[in-house]
PDB file of C-alpha atoms in Angstrom:
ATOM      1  CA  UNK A   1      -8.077  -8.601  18.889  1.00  0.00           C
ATOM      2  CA  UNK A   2     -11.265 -10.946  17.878  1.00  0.00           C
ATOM      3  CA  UNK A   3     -12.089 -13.384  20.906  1.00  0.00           C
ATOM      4  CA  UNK A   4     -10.210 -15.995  19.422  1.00  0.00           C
ATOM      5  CA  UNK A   5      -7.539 -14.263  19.606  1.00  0.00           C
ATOM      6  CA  UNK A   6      -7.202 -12.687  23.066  1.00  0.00           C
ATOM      7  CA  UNK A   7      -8.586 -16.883  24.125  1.00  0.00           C
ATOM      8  CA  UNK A   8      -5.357 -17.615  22.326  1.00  0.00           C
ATOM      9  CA  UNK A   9      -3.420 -15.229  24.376  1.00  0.00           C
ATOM     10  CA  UNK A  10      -3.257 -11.569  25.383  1.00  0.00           C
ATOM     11  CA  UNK A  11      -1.208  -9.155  28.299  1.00  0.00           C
ATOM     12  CA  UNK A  12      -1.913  -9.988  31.549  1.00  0.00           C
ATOM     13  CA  UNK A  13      -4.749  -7.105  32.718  1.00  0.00           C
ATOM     14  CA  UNK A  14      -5.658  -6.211  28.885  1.00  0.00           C
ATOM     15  CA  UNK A  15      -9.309  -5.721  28.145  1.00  0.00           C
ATOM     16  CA  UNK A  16     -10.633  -7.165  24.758  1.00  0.00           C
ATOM     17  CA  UNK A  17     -11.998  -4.880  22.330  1.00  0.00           C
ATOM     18  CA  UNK A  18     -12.661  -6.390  18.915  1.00  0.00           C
ATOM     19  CA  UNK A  19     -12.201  -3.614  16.034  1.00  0.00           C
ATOM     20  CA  UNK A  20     -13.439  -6.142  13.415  1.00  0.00           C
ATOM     21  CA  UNK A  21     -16.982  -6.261  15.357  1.00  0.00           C
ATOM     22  CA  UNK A  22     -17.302  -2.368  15.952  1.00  0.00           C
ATOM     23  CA  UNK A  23     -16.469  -2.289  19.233  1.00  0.00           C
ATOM     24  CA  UNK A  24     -13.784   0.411  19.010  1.00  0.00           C
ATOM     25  CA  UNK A  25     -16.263   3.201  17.687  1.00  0.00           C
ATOM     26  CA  UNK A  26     -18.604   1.968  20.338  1.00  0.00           C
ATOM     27  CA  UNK A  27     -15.897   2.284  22.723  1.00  0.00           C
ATOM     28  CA  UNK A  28     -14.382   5.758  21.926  1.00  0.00           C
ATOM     29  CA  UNK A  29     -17.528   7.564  23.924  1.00  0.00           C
ATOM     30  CA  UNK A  30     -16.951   6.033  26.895  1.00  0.00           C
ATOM     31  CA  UNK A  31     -13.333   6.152  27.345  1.00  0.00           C
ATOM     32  CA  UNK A  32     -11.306   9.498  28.426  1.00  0.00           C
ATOM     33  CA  UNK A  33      -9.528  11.047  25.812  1.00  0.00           C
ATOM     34  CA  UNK A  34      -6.693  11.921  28.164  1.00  0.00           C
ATOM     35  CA  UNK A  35      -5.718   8.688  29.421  1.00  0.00           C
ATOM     36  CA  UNK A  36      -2.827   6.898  28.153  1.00  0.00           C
ATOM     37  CA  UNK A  37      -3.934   3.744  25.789  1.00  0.00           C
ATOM     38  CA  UNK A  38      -1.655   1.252  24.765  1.00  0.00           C
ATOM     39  CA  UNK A  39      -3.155  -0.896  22.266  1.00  0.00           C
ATOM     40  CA  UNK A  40      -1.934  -4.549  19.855  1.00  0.00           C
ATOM     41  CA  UNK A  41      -3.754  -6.779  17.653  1.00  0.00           C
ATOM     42  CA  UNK A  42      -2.143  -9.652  16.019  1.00  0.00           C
ATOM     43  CA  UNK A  43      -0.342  -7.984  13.538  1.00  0.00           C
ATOM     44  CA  UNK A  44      -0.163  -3.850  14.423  1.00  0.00           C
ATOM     45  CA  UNK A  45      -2.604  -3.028  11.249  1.00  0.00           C
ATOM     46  CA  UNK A  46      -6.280  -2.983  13.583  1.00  0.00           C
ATOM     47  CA  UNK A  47      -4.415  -1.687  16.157  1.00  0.00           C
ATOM     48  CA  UNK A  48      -3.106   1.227  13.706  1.00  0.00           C
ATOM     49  CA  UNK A  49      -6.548   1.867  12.540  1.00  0.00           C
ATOM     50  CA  UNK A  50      -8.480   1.946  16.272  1.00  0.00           C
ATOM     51  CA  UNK A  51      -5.255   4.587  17.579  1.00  0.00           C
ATOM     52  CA  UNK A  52      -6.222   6.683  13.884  1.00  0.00           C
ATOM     53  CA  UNK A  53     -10.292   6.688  15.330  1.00  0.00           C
ATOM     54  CA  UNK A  54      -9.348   7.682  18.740  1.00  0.00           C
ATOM     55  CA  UNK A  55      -6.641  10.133  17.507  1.00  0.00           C
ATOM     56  CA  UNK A  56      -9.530  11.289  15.683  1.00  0.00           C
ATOM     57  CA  UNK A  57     -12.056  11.496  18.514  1.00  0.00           C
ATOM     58  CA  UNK A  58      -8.995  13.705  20.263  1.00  0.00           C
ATOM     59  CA  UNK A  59      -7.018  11.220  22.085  1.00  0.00           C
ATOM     60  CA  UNK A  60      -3.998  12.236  23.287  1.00  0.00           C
ATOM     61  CA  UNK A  61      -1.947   9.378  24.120  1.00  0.00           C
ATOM     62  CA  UNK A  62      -2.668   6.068  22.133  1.00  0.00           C
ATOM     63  CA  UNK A  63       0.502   4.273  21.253  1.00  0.00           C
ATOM     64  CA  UNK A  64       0.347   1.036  18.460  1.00  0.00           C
ATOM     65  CA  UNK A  65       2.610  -1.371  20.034  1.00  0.00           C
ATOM     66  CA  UNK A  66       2.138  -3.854  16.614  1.00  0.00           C
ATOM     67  CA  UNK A  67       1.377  -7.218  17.763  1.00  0.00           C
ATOM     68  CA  UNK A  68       1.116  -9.066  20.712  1.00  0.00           C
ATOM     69  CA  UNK A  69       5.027 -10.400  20.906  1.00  0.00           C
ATOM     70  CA  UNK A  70       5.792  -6.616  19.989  1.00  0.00           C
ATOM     71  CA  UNK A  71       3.857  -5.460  22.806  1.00  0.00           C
ATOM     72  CA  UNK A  72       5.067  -7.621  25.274  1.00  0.00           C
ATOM     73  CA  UNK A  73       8.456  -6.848  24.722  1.00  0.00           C
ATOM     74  CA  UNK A  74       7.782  -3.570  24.860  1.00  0.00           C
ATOM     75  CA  UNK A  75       5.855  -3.168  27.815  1.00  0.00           C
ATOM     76  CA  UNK A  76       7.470  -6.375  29.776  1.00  0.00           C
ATOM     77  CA  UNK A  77       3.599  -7.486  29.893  1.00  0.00           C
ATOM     78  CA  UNK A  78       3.167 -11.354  30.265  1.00  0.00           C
ATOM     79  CA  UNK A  79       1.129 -12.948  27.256  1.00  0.00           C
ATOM     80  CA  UNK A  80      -1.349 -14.735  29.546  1.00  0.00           C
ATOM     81  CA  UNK A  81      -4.009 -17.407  27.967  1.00  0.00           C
TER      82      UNK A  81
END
């Protein structure tokens, strides 16, 4: 999500990292590829293409949940502002 987005609302305990500004790539080194990642944007096509650059990198476990109403539901995550 862009920071106008997550401002606008995001799950409760999720940590913002824009695709659009680079920050996945930047990301990917620091993370652990075998931790489980759940990730949303605002409409599942970001989040689609940052789970595709971690799969990449040899993630594991990176699940698109779509967007942030999809991922709520699915995870039973409050959207917090």
């Amino acid at each position: 999500r862009t920071p106008g987005e997550y401002a606008g609302g995001h799950l409760d305990g999720a940590q913002l990292v824009d695709f659009n500004a680079g920050e996945v790539q930047l990301a990917i080194p620091e993370l652990d590829p075998n931790a489980d990642y759940l990730v949303y944007c605002r409409s599942g096509n970001r989040s689609g293409q940052g789970m595709a650059l971690m799969q990449q990198a040899g993630f594991t476990s990176v699940t698109n949940l779509g967007s942030l109403e999809d991922a709520s539901a699915a995870t039973g995550i409050n959207i917090v502002q």
